[in-house]
Coordinates of N, CA, C and O and ligand atoms in Angstrom, one line a residue:
X81 N 82.2 56.8 143.1 CA 80.7 57.3 142.8 C 80.3 56.5 141.5 O 80.5 56.8 140.6
X82 N 79.3 55.6 141.6 CA 78.8 54.8 140.4 C 77.5 55.3 139.8 O 77.1 55.0 138.6
X83 N 76.8 56.0 140.8 CA 75.4 56.5 140.4 C 75.5 57.7 139.8 O 76.0 58.7 140.6
X84 N 75.2 58.1 138.5 CA 75.2 59.3 137.9 C 74.3 60.5 138.7 O 74.6 61.5 138.7
X85 N 73.2 60.1 139.2 CA 72.4 61.0 139.8 C 73.0 61.4 141.3 O 72.9 62.6 141.6
X86 N 73.6 60.3 141.9 CA 74.2 60.9 143.2 C 75.4 61.8 142.8 O 75.9 62.8 143.6
X87 N 76.1 61.7 141.5 CA 77.1 62.6 141.3 C 76.6 63.7 140.8 O 77.3 64.9 141.4
X88 N 75.5 64.0 140.2 CA 75.0 65.2 140.1 C 74.7 66.0 141.5 O 74.7 67.3 141.6
X89 N 74.0 65.1 142.3 CA 73.6 65.9 143.6 C 74.8 66.2 144.1 O 74.9 67.5 145.0
X90 N 75.9 65.6 144.1 CA 77.1 65.8 144.8 C 78.0 67.0 144.0 O 78.9 67.5 144.7
X91 N 77.5 67.6 143.0 CA 78.2 68.6 142.2 C 79.3 68.0 141.5 O 80.3 68.5 140.9
X92 N 79.4 66.7 141.4 CA 80.8 66.0 140.8 C 80.3 65.6 139.2 O 81.2 65.3 138.5
X93 N 79.2 65.9 138.8 CA 78.7 65.7 137.5 C 77.9 66.8 136.8 O 77.1 67.3 137.8
X94 N 78.1 67.3 135.7 CA 77.5 68.3 135.4 C 76.0 68.2 135.1 O 75.5 67.2 134.4
X95 N 75.0 69.1 135.2 CA 73.8 69.0 134.9 C 73.3 70.7 135.1 O 73.7 71.5 135.8
X96 N 72.1 70.9 134.2 CA 71.4 72.1 134.4 C 70.4 72.1 135.8 O 69.4 71.6 135.5
X97 N 71.0 72.5 136.9 CA 70.2 72.3 138.1 C 69.2 73.6 138.2 O 69.5 74.7 138.1
X98 N 67.9 73.3 138.5 CA 66.8 74.4 138.5 C 66.7 74.6 140.0 O 66.1 75.7 140.2
X99 N 66.6 73.7 140.9 CA 66.3 73.8 142.2 C 66.9 72.7 143.1 O 67.3 71.6 142.7
X100 N 67.4 72.9 144.3 CA 68.0 72.3 145.2 C 67.6 72.7 146.6 O 67.6 74.0 147.0
X101 N 67.3 71.8 147.7 CA 67.3 72.0 148.9 C 68.1 70.5 149.8 O 68.7 69.9 149.0
X102 N 67.7 70.8 151.0 CA 68.5 69.5 151.8 C 68.0 68.2 151.6 O 68.7 67.1 151.8
X103 N 66.7 68.1 150.9 CA 66.1 66.9 150.4 C 66.1 66.4 149.1 O 66.4 65.2 148.6
X104 N 65.9 67.4 148.0 CA 65.9 67.2 146.6 C 66.7 68.0 145.9 O 67.0 69.1 146.2
X105 N 66.9 67.5 144.7 CA 67.6 68.2 143.8 C 66.8 68.1 142.3 O 66.3 66.9 142.1
X106 N 66.7 69.1 141.6 CA 65.9 69.0 140.2 C 66.6 69.5 139.1 O 67.3 70.7 139.4
X107 N 66.8 69.0 138.0 CA 67.6 69.3 136.9 C 67.0 68.8 135.6 O 66.2 68.0 135.7
X108 N 67.6 69.6 134.5 CA 66.9 69.2 133.0 C 67.4 68.0 132.8 O 68.5 67.5 132.8
X109 N 66.5 67.1 132.1 CA 66.9 65.7 131.5 C 67.8 65.9 130.3 O 67.5 67.0 129.5
X110 N 68.9 65.4 130.2 CA 69.7 65.5 129.2 C 69.2 65.0 127.7 O 69.7 65.6 126.6
X111 N 68.3 64.2 127.7 CA 67.5 63.8 126.3 C 66.1 64.2 126.6 O 65.2 63.2 126.6
X112 N 65.7 65.2 126.5 CA 64.4 65.8 126.7 C 63.5 65.2 125.6 O 63.6 65.0 124.5
X113 N 62.3 64.7 126.2 CA 61.1 64.1 125.4 C 60.0 65.1 125.1 O 59.1 64.9 124.1
X114 N 60.1 66.4 125.6 CA 59.2 67.4 125.2 C 60.0 68.9 125.7 O 60.9 68.8 126.2
X115 N 59.3 69.9 125.4 CA 59.9 71.2 125.6 C 60.5 71.4 127.0 O 61.4 71.9 127.4
X116 N 59.5 70.9 128.0 CA 60.2 70.7 129.4 C 60.2 69.3 129.9 O 59.3 68.6 129.7
X117 N 61.2 69.2 130.3 CA 61.4 67.7 130.9 C 62.7 67.7 132.0 O 63.7 68.1 131.8
X118 N 62.2 67.8 133.2 CA 62.9 67.9 134.4 C 62.8 66.7 135.3 O 61.8 66.1 135.4
X119 N 64.0 66.4 135.9 CA 63.8 65.2 137.0 C 64.1 65.8 138.1 O 65.0 66.7 138.6
X120 N 63.2 65.4 139.3 CA 63.1 65.6 140.5 C 63.8 64.3 141.2 O 63.1 63.3 141.1
X121 N 64.9 64.5 142.2 CA 65.5 63.3 142.7 C 65.7 63.6 144.2 O 66.1 64.6 144.6
X122 N 65.7 62.5 145.0 CA 66.2 62.7 146.3 C 67.6 62.9 146.5 O 68.2 62.1 145.6
X123 N 68.0 63.7 147.5 CA 69.6 63.7 147.5 C 70.1 62.5 148.0 O 71.4 62.1 147.6
X124 N 69.3 61.8 148.9 CA 69.8 60.4 149.3 C 69.5 59.3 148.3 O 68.5 59.4 147.7
X125 N 70.6 58.3 148.1 CA 70.3 57.5 147.1 C 69.3 56.4 147.5 O 69.4 55.9 148.6
X126 N 68.3 56.3 146.6 CA 67.2 55.3 146.8 C 67.0 54.8 145.3 O 66.8 55.4 144.5
X127 N 67.1 53.2 145.2 CA 67.1 52.8 144.0 C 65.8 53.1 143.1 O 66.0 53.4 142.0
X128 N 64.5 52.9 143.8 CA 63.3 53.1 142.8 C 62.2 53.1 144.1 O 62.3 53.0 145.1
X129 N 61.0 53.4 143.4 CA 59.7 53.2 144.2 C 59.7 52.1 145.1 O 59.1 52.0 146.3
X130 N 60.5 50.8 144.4 CA 60.2 49.6 145.1 C 60.9 49.5 146.5 O 60.6 48.8 147.2
X131 N 62.0 50.5 146.7 CA 62.8 50.4 147.9 C 62.5 51.5 148.9 O 63.1 51.7 149.7
X132 N 61.5 52.4 148.3 CA 61.3 53.4 149.4 C 60.5 52.9 150.6 O 59.8 51.8 150.6
X133 N 60.9 53.5 151.8 CA 60.2 53.0 152.9 C 59.0 53.9 153.5 O 59.0 55.0 153.0
X134 N 58.4 53.3 154.5 CA 57.2 54.2 155.1 C 57.8 55.4 155.6 O 57.0 56.4 155.5
X135 N 58.7 55.6 156.2 CA 59.4 56.7 156.5 C 59.8 57.9 155.6 O 60.0 59.1 155.9
X136 N 59.6 57.4 154.2 CA 59.9 58.4 153.1 C 58.7 59.0 152.5 O 58.8 59.8 151.7
X137 N 57.5 58.9 153.3 CA 56.3 59.6 152.9 C 56.5 60.9 152.5 O 55.9 61.5 151.6
X138 N 56.8 61.8 153.4 CA 57.2 63.1 153.5 C 58.1 63.5 152.4 O 58.0 64.4 151.7
X139 N 59.1 62.7 152.2 CA 60.0 62.8 151.0 C 59.4 62.9 149.8 O 59.4 63.6 148.7
X140 N 58.5 61.6 149.6 CA 57.8 61.7 148.3 C 56.8 62.8 148.1 O 56.9 63.1 146.9
X141 N 56.1 63.2 149.2 CA 55.2 64.3 148.9 C 56.1 65.7 148.7 O 55.7 66.3 147.9
X142 N 57.2 65.7 149.2 CA 58.0 66.9 148.8 C 58.7 66.8 147.2 O 58.7 67.8 146.7
X143 N 58.8 65.9 146.9 CA 59.1 65.4 145.4 C 57.9 65.9 144.5 O 58.2 66.8 143.7
X144 N 56.8 65.6 145.1 CA 55.6 65.9 144.1 C 55.3 67.5 144.2 O 55.1 68.1 143.3
X145 N 55.5 68.2 145.6 CA 55.3 69.5 145.5 C 56.3 70.4 144.8 O 56.1 71.4 144.4
X146 N 57.6 69.8 144.8 CA 58.7 70.5 144.3 C 58.4 70.5 142.6 O 58.5 71.5 142.0
X147 N 57.9 69.2 142.0 CA 57.5 69.1 140.6 C 56.4 70.3 140.4 O 56.4 70.9 139.3
X148 N 55.5 70.4 141.3 CA 54.2 71.5 140.9 C 55.0 72.7 140.9 O 54.5 73.4 140.2
X149 N 55.8 73.2 141.8 CA 56.5 74.5 141.9 C 57.4 74.6 140.5 O 57.1 75.7 140.2
X150 N 57.9 73.7 140.1 CA 58.6 73.9 139.0 C 57.8 74.0 137.6 O 58.3 74.8 136.8
X151 N 56.6 73.2 137.8 CA 55.7 73.3 136.6 C 55.2 74.9 136.9 O 55.1 75.6 135.5
X152 N 54.8 75.5 137.9 CA 54.7 77.0 137.9 C 55.7 77.7 137.2 O 55.4 78.7 136.5
X153 N 56.9 77.7 137.8 CA 58.1 78.3 137.4 C 58.4 78.0 135.9 O 58.7 79.1 135.2
X154 N 58.2 77.0 135.2 CA 58.3 76.8 133.7 C 57.0 77.4 133.0 O 57.0 77.4 131.8
X155 N 56.0 77.8 133.6 CA 54.8 78.4 132.9 C 54.0 77.3 132.4 O 53.2 77.6 131.3
X156 N 54.1 76.2 133.0 CA 53.3 75.2 132.4 C 51.9 74.6 133.3 O 51.2 73.7 133.0
X157 N 52.0 75.3 134.6 CA 51.1 74.7 135.6 C 49.5 74.7 135.0 O 48.7 73.9 135.2
X158 N 49.3 75.9 134.2 CA 47.8 75.9 133.8 C 47.8 75.1 132.5 O 46.6 74.5 132.4
X159 N 48.6 75.1 131.5 CA 48.5 74.3 130.4 C 48.4 72.8 130.5 O 47.9 72.0 129.8
X160 N 49.2 72.2 131.5 CA 49.3 71.0 131.9 C 50.6 70.2 131.8 O 51.4 70.9 131.1
X161 N 50.8 69.2 132.7 CA 52.1 68.5 132.7 C 51.9 67.2 133.2 O 50.7 66.7 133.7
X162 N 52.7 66.2 132.9 CA 52.8 64.9 133.3 C 53.8 64.7 134.2 O 54.9 64.9 134.2
X163 N 53.5 63.6 135.2 CA 54.6 63.3 136.3 C 54.6 61.9 136.1 O 53.5 61.1 136.2
X164 N 55.8 61.2 136.1 CA 56.0 59.9 135.8 C 57.2 59.4 136.6 O 58.5 59.9 136.7
X165 N 56.8 58.2 137.3 CA 57.8 57.5 138.0 C 58.1 56.1 137.2 O 57.1 55.2 137.2
X166 N 59.1 55.9 136.5 CA 59.2 54.7 135.8 C 60.0 53.7 136.9 O 60.8 54.0 137.6
X167 N 59.5 52.5 136.9 CA 59.9 51.5 137.9 C 60.2 50.2 137.4 O 59.3 49.6 136.9
X168 N 61.6 49.9 137.6 CA 62.0 48.5 137.2 C 62.1 48.5 135.6 O 61.7 49.4 134.7
X169 N 62.6 47.3 135.0 CA 63.0 47.2 133.7 C 61.8 47.2 132.7 O 61.9 48.1 131.8
X170 N 60.6 46.7 133.1 CA 59.6 46.7 132.4 C 58.7 48.2 132.4 O 58.0 48.6 131.7
X171 N 59.0 49.0 133.4 CA 58.7 50.1 133.7 C 59.4 51.3 133.0 O 59.2 52.4 133.0
X172 N 60.6 50.8 132.2 CA 61.2 51.7 131.5 C 62.4 52.4 132.2 O 62.9 53.3 131.9
X173 N 62.7 51.8 133.7 CA 63.7 52.6 134.3 C 65.1 52.3 133.8 O 65.3 51.0 133.8
X174 N 65.7 53.4 133.5 CA 67.1 53.0 133.2 C 68.3 53.4 134.2 O 69.3 53.0 134.2
X175 N 67.7 54.4 135.1 CA 68.8 54.9 136.2 C 68.0 54.5 137.3 O 67.0 55.1 137.7
X176 N 68.9 53.6 138.3 CA 68.4 53.4 139.6 C 68.6 54.2 140.7 O 69.3 53.7 141.6
X177 N 68.3 55.2 140.4 CA 68.2 56.4 141.6 C 66.7 57.1 141.3 O 66.7 57.8 140.3
X178 N 65.9 57.0 142.3 CA 64.7 57.2 142.3 C 64.5 58.6 141.7 O 65.4 59.6 142.0
X179 N 63.7 58.8 140.8 CA 63.5 60.1 140.1 C 62.0 60.3 139.5 O 61.5 59.5 139.0
X180 N 61.7 61.5 139.7 CA 60.1 62.0 139.1 C 60.5 62.7 137.8 O 61.1 63.8 138.0
X181 N 59.9 62.3 136.8 CA 59.9 63.0 135.4 C 58.8 64.1 135.6 O 57.7 63.8 135.8
X182 N 59.1 65.3 135.3 CA 58.2 66.4 134.9 C 58.1 66.8 133.5 O 59.3 67.5 133.0
X183 N 57.1 66.5 132.7 CA 57.1 66.5 131.3 C 56.0 67.4 131.0 O 55.1 67.2 131.5
X184 N 56.3 68.4 129.9 CA 55.2 69.3 129.7 C 55.6 69.8 128.3 O 56.8 70.1 127.9
X185 N 54.7 70.4 127.5 CA 54.7 70.9 126.3 C 54.8 69.8 125.1 O 54.5 68.7 125.4
X186 N 55.0 70.3 123.9 CA 54.9 69.4 122.7 C 55.8 68.1 122.8 O 57.1 68.4 122.8
X187 N 55.4 67.1 122.7 CA 56.4 65.9 122.8 C 57.2 65.7 121.7 O 56.5 65.7 120.6
X188 N 58.4 65.3 121.7 CA 59.4 65.1 120.5 C 59.4 63.7 120.5 O 59.6 63.2 119.3
X189 N 59.0 62.8 121.5 CA 58.9 61.4 121.2 C 58.3 61.1 122.4 O 58.0 61.6 123.5
X190 N 57.7 59.8 122.4 CA 56.7 59.3 123.5 C 57.1 58.3 124.5 O 56.5 58.1 125.6
X191 N 58.4 57.8 124.1 CA 58.8 57.0 125.1 C 59.9 57.6 125.8 O 60.5 58.6 125.7
X192 N 59.9 56.9 127.2 CA 61.1 57.5 128.0 C 62.0 56.5 128.2 O 62.0 55.4 128.4
X193 N 63.6 57.1 128.2 CA 64.5 56.0 128.6 C 64.8 55.5 127.2 O 64.5 55.8 126.1
Ligands
LIG251 P1 64.4 56.4 133.3 O1 64.4 55.9 132.1 O2 65.2 55.7 134.3 O3 62.8 56.7 134.2 O4 65.0 58.0 133.3 C1 66.3 58.3 133.2 C2 66.3 59.6 132.6 O5 67.4 60.1 133.0 C3 66.1 59.5 131.0 O6 65.2 60.3 130.7 C4 67.6 60.1 130.5 O7 67.4 61.0 129.4 C5 68.0 60.9 131.9 N1 69.6 60.9 132.0 C6 70.4 59.9 132.0 N2 71.6 60.2 132.2 C7 71.6 61.5 132.5 C8 72.7 62.4 132.8 O8 73.8 62.2 133.0 N3 72.1 63.7 133.0 C9 71.1 64.1 132.9 N4 70.5 65.6 133.0 N5 70.0 63.3 132.5 C10 70.4 61.9 132.4
LIG252 ZN1 72.3 57.6 143.3

């Protein structure tokens, strides 16, 4: 298993998991850039938004709705939050397993990755 997020999904690597179902897993970022920094990932390995397929539209929507539910759970839905997909090297992507950043609260730094 070479992909760290696949290992987290499989329970083979440690993470603070906040939510999981048959399609997605959400866990806290190990290097948070703000008070709330959560990653929502598909359980199935997908490299990035670039390799997402037409049939994955429901999965993508589910990732967004999961992020919204977690924003409510974290108490930041009203105050506001940011959702980010870094894609490719110039997009700041460092882990090539699709993930949605949910970021809220006071930023401790402004760059991701
Ligand atoms: P990217 O730069 O690819 O958009 O974001 C990857 C994110 O994954 C970074 O914010 C980084 O801190 C986080 N990350 C990297 N390795 C691990 C890990 O092993 N566990 C967790 N929880 N987060 C990780
Ligand atoms: Zn993976």
